[in-house]
Short mmCIF file of C-alpha atoms and ligand atoms in Angstrom, two decimals:
data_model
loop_
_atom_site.label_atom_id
_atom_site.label_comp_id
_atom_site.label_asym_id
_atom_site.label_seq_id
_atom_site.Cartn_x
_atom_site.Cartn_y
_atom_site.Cartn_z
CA UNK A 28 28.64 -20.95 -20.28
CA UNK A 29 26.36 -19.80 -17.97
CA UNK A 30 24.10 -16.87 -18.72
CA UNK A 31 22.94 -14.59 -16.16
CA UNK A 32 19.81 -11.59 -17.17
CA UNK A 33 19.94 -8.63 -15.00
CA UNK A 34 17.50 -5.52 -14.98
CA UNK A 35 20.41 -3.38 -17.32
CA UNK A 36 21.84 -1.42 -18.94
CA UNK A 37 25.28 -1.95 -17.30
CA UNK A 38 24.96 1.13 -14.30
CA UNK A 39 22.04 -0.04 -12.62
CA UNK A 40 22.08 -1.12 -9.22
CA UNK A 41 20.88 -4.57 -10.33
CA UNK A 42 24.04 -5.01 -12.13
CA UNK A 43 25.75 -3.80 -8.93
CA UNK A 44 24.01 -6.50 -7.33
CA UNK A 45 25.03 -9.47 -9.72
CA UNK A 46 28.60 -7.91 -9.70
CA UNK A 47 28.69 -9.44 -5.89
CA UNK A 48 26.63 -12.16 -6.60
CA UNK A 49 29.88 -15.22 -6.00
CA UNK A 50 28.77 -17.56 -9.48
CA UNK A 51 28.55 -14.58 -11.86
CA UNK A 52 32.06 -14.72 -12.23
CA UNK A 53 32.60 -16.55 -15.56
CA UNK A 54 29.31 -16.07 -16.26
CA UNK A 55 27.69 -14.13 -19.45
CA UNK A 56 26.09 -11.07 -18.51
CA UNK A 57 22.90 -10.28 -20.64
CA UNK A 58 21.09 -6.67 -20.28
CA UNK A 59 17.57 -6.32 -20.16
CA UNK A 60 15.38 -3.27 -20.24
CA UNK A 61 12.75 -4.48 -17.65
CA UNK A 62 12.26 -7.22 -14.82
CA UNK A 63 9.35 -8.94 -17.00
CA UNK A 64 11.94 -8.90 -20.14
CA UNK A 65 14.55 -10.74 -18.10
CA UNK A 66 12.18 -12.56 -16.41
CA UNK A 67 10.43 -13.66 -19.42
CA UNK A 68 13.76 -14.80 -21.01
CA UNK A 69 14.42 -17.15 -17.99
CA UNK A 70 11.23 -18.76 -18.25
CA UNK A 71 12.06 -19.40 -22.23
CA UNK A 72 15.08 -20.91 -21.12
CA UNK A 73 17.52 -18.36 -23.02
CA UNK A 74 19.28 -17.60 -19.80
CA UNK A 75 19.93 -19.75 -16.57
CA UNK A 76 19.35 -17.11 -14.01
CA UNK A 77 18.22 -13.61 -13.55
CA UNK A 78 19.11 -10.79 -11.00
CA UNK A 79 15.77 -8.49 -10.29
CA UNK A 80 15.61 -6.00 -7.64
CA UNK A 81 12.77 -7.17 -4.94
CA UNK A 82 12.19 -4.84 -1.89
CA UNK A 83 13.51 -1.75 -1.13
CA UNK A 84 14.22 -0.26 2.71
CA UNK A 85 12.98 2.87 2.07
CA UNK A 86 10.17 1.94 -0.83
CA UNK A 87 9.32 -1.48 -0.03
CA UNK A 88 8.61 -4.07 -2.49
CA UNK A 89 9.25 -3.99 -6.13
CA UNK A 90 5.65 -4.34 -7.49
CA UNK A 91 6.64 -5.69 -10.90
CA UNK A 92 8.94 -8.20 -9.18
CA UNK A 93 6.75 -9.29 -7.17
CA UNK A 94 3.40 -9.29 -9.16
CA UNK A 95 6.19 -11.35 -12.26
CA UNK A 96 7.24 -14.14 -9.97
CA UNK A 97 3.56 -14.79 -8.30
CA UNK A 98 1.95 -15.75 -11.77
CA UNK A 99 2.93 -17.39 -15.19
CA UNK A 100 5.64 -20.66 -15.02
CA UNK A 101 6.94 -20.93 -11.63
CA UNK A 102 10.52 -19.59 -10.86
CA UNK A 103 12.01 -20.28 -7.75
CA UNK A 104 14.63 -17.60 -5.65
CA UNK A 105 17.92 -19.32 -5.11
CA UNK A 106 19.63 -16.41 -3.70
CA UNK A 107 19.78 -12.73 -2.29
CA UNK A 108 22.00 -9.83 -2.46
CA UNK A 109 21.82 -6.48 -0.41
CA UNK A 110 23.13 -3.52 -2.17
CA UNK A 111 23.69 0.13 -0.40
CA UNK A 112 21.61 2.22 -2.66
CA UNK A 113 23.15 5.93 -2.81
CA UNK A 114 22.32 8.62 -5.50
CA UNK A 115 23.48 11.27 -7.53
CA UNK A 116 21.68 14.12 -10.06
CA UNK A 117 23.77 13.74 -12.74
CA UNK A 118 23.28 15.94 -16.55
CA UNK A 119 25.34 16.78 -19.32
CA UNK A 120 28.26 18.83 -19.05
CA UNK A 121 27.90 22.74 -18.48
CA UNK A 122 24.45 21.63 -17.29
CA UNK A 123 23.39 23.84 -13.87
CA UNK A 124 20.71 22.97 -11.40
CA UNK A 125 18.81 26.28 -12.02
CA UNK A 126 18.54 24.48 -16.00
CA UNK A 127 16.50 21.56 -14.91
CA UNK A 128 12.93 21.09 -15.18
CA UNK A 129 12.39 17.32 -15.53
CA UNK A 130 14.28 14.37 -13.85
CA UNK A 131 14.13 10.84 -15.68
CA UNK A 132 14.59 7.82 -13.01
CA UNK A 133 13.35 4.44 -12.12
CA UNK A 134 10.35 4.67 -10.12
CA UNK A 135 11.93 3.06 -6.98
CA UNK A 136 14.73 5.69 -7.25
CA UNK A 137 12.39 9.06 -7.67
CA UNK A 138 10.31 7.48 -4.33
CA UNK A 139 13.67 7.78 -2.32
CA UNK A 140 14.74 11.41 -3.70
CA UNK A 141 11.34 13.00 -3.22
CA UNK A 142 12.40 15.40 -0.45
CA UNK A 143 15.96 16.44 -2.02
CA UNK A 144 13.69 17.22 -5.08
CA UNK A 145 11.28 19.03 -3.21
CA UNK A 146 13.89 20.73 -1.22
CA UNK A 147 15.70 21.67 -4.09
CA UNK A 148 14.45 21.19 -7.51
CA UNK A 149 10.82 21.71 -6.47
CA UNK A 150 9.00 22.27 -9.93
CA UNK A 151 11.30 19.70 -11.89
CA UNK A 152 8.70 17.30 -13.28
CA UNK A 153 9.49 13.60 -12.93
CA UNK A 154 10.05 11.56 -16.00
CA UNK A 155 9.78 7.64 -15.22
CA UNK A 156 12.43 5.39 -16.63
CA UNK A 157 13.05 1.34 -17.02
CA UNK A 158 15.90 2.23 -15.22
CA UNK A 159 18.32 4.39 -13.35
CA UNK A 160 21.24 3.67 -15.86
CA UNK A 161 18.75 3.74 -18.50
CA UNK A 162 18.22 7.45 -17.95
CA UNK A 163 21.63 8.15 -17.30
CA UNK A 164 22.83 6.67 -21.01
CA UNK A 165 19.76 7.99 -22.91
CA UNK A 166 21.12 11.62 -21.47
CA UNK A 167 24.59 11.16 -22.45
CA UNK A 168 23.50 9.31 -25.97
CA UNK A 169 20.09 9.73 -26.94
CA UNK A 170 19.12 6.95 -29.06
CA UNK A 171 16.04 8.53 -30.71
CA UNK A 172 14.65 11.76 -29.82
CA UNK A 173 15.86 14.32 -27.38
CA UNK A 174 15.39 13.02 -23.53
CA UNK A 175 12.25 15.21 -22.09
CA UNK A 176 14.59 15.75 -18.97
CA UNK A 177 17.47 17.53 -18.46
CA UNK A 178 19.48 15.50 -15.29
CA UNK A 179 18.83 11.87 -14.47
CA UNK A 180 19.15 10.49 -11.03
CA UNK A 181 21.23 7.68 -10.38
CA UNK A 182 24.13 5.53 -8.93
CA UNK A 183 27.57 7.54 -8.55
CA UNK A 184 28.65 4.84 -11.07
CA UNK A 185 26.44 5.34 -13.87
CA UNK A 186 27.16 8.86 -14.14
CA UNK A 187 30.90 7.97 -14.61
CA UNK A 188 30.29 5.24 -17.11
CA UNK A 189 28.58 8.30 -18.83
CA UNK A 190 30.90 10.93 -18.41
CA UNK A 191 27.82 13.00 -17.01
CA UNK A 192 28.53 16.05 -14.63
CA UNK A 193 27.18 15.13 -10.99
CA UNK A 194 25.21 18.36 -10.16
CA UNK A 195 24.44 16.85 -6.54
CA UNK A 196 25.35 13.95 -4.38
CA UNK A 197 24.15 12.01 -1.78
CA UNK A 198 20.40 13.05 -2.79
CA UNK A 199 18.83 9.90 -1.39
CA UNK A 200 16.29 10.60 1.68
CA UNK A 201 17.85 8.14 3.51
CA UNK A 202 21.31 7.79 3.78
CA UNK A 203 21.46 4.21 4.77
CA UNK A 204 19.05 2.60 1.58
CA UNK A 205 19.38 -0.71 1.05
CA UNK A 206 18.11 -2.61 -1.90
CA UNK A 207 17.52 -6.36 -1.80
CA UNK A 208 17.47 -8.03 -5.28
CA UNK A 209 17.22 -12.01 -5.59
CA UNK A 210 19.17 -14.77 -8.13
CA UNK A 211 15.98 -16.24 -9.62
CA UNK A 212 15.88 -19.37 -11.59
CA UNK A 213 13.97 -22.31 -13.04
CA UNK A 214 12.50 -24.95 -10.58
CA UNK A 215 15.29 -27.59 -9.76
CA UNK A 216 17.69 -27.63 -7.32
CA UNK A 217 16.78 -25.49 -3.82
CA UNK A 218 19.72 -24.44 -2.21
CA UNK A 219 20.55 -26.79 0.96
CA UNK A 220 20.05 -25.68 4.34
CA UNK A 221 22.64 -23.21 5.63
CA UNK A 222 21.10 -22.46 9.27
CA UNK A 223 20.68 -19.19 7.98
CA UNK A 224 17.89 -19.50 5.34
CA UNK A 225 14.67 -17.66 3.75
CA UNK A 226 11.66 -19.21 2.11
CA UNK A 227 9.78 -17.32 0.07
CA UNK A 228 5.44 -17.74 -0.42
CA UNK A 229 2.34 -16.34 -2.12
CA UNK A 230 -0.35 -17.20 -0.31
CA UNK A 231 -3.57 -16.81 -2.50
CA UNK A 232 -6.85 -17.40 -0.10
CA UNK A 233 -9.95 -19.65 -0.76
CA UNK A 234 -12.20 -16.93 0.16
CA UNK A 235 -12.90 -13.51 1.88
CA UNK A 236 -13.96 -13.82 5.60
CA UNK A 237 -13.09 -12.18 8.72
CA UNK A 238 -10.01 -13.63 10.59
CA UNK A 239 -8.35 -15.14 6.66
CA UNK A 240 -5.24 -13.64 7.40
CA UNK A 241 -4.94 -14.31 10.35
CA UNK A 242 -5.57 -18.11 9.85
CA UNK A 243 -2.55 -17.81 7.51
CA UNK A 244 -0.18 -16.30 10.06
CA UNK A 245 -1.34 -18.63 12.87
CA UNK A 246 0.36 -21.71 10.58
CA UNK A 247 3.84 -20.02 10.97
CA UNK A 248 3.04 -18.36 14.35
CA UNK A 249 1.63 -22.00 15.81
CA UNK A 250 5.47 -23.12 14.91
CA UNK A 251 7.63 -20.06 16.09
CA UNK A 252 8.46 -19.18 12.27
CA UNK A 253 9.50 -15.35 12.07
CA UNK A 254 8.82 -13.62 9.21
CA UNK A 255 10.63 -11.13 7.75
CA UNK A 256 8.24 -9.61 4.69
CA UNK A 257 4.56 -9.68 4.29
CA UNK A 258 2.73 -7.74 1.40
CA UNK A 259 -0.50 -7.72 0.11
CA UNK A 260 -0.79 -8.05 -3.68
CA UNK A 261 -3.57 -7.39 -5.51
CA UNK A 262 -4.76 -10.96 -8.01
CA UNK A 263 -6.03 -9.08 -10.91
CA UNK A 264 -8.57 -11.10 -10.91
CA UNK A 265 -10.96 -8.59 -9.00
CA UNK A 266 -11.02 -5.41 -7.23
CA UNK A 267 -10.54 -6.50 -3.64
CA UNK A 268 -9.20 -9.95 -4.35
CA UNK A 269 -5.94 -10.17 -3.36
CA UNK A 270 -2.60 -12.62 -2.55
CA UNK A 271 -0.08 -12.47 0.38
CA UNK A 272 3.71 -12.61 -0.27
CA UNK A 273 5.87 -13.60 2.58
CA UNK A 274 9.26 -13.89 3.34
CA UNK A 275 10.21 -16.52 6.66
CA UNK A 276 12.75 -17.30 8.40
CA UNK A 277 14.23 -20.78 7.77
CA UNK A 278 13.78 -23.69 4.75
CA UNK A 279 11.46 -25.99 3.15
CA UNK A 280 14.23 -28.80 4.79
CA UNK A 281 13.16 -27.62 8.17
CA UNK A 282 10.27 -29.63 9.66
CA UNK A 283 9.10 -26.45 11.25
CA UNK A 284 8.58 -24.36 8.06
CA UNK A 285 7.36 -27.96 6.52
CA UNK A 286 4.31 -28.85 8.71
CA UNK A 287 3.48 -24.86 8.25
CA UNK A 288 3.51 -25.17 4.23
CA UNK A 289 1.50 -28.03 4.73
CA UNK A 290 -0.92 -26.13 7.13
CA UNK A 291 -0.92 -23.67 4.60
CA UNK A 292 -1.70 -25.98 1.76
CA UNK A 293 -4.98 -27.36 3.25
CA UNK A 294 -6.56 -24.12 4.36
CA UNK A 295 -5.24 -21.71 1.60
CA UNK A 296 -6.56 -22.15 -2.65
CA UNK A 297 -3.13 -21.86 -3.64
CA UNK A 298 0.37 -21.92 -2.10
CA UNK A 299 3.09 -20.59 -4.50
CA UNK A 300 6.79 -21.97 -3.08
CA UNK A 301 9.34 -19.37 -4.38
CA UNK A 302 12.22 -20.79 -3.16
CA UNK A 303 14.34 -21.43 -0.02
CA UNK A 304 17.68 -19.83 -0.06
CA UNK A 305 20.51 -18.75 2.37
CA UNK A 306 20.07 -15.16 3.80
CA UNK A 307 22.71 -12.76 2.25
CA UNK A 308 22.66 -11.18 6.25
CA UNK A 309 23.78 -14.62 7.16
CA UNK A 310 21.38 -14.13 10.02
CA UNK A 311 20.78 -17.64 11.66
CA UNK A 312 17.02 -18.16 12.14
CA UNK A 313 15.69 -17.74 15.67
CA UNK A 314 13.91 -20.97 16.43
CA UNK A 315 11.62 -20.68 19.27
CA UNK A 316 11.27 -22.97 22.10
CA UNK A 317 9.89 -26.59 21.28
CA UNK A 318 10.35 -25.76 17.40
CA UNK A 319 13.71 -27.21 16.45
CA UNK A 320 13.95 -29.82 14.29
CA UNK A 321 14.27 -32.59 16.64
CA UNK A 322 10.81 -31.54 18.69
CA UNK A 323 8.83 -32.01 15.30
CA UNK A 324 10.47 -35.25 14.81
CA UNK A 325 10.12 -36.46 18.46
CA UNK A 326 6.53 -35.69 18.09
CA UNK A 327 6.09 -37.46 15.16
CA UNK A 328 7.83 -40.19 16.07
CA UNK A 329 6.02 -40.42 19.40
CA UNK A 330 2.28 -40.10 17.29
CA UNK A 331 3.50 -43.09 15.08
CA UNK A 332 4.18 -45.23 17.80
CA UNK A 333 0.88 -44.59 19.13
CA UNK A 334 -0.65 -45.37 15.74
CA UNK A 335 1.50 -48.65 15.22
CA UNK A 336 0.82 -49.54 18.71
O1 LIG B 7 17.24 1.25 -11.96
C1 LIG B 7 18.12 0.62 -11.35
O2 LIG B 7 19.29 1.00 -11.23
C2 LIG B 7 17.74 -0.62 -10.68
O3 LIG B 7 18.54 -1.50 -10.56
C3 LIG B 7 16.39 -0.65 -10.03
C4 LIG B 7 16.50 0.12 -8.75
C5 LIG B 7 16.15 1.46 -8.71
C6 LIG B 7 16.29 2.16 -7.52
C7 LIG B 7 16.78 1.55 -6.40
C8 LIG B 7 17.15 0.23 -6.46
C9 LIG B 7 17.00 -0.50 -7.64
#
């Protein structure tokens, strides 16, 4: 049977995400407390897949995500799921606002309640958490000590599964949230090419010099690839040293995005390929003039005849 790790406990929005993700069906769900846990047991080859959160519309990317999937054995994305993120301050029964003075949430959660919280609960001290769900169940059932909050924010959801009271809904800063979270799994199969696709990079640079960045860009821009995420990273290796991660339009199929890997490849140190997948917008790429698949090939075909005389 196949086993799928997910960013738990069961509550979070990550397991909201793999509940619409089509293949989980029939699938074993396995819990774990962080991204690099279920990340770690993918790469081990306990599980098949796992289901991380990845960027954020209010927050942006998901650092340990992100930083997890550009080092260590490669892991490729094979698909993406958007999830409407809304929240709720949930605490024990009998529990009123005017009682709270700490909050325990993910980090990515606490970012997108900031001005409810300083609205309303503006000397309530933030207490991070793996997870959303994570603070939720540790209020309802603490497993070792007392929680050092008194209300955990959370999905609507998780305070239900908990039986918590919901002191306040609808906290989130922006009503219209979205998380993204991505199906990652071992290098094998890439997804074919739906018309509609993502490929996901980490560019790490040779060196520093004025104009780097933009040399990378130019390689999609030179081939009218859109992108659709770009974030610096830092490499660890050195303060200032740092890797792009990019999201673009289109797959590793399409000769476009091809020749532009390949660009990539020669001018950049390293060129981490983290998948090619079908967009869960279904949004078909916008291919610009003179980049479809059949100019690269007329090209190319027109070049070899020149070489072969
Ligand atoms: O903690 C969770 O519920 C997660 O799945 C991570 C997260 C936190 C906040 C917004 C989106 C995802």
């Amino acid at each position: 049977m196949t086993r799928l790790a997910y960013l738990g406990p069961e509550g979070t929005f990550t397991s909201m995400a793999l509940d619409s993700w089509p293949d989980a069906d029939g699938a074993e769900r396995v819990a774990f407390g962080s991204v690099d846990g279920a990340l770690a047991a993918l790469r081990a080859g306990d599980v098949d897949g796992a289901m991380v959160p990845i960027e954020n519309s209010v927050e942006g990317g998901v650092s340990a995500t992100l930083d997890a999937l550009a080092s260590g054995d490669p892991l490729v994305v094979v698909g993406e799921v958007l999830v409407p993120v809304t929240f709720v301050l949930a605490a024990r029964a009998g529990t009123v606002l005017d009682e709270v003075r700490a909050v325990g949430t993910h980090s990515h959660a606490w970012a997108q309640v900031r001005g409810w919280m300083h609205a309303r609960l503006p000397d309530a001290a933030y207490v991070p958490t793996l997870s959303t769900a994570a603070a939720a169940a540790d209020l309802a059932a603490p497993t070792g000590q007392e929680p050092p909050y008194q209300a955990a924010v959370c999905a609507p959801a998780a305070a239900t599964l908990h039986d918590l009271d919901v002191l306040a809904e609808g906290i989130g800063d922006m009503q219209a949230a979205v998380t993204r979270f991505v199906l990652v799994a071992r290098p094998g199969s890439t997804p074919p090419p739906t018309g509609a696709d993502k490929t996901t990079v980490v560019l790490f640079q040779r060196d520093d010099h004025a104009g780097g960045l933009l040399e990378l860009l130019e390689q999609f821009a030179a081939r009218g690839i859109n992108l659709t995420r770009l974030e610096s990273r830092p490499t660890k290796a050195s303060m200032g040293s740092y890797c792009f991660s990019v999201d673009v339009e289109g797959h590793i199929r399409d000769e476009r995005l091809g020749e532009a890997l390949m660009g990539l490849k020669r001018i950049c140190a390293d060129v981490r390929f983290l998948g090619s997948y079908p967009r869960a917008d279904r949004q078909r790429a916008t291919i610009a003039p003179r980049a479809s698949d059949a100019d690269f090939t007329a090209a190319r075909g027109w070049l070899h005849g020149l070489r072969d005389g």
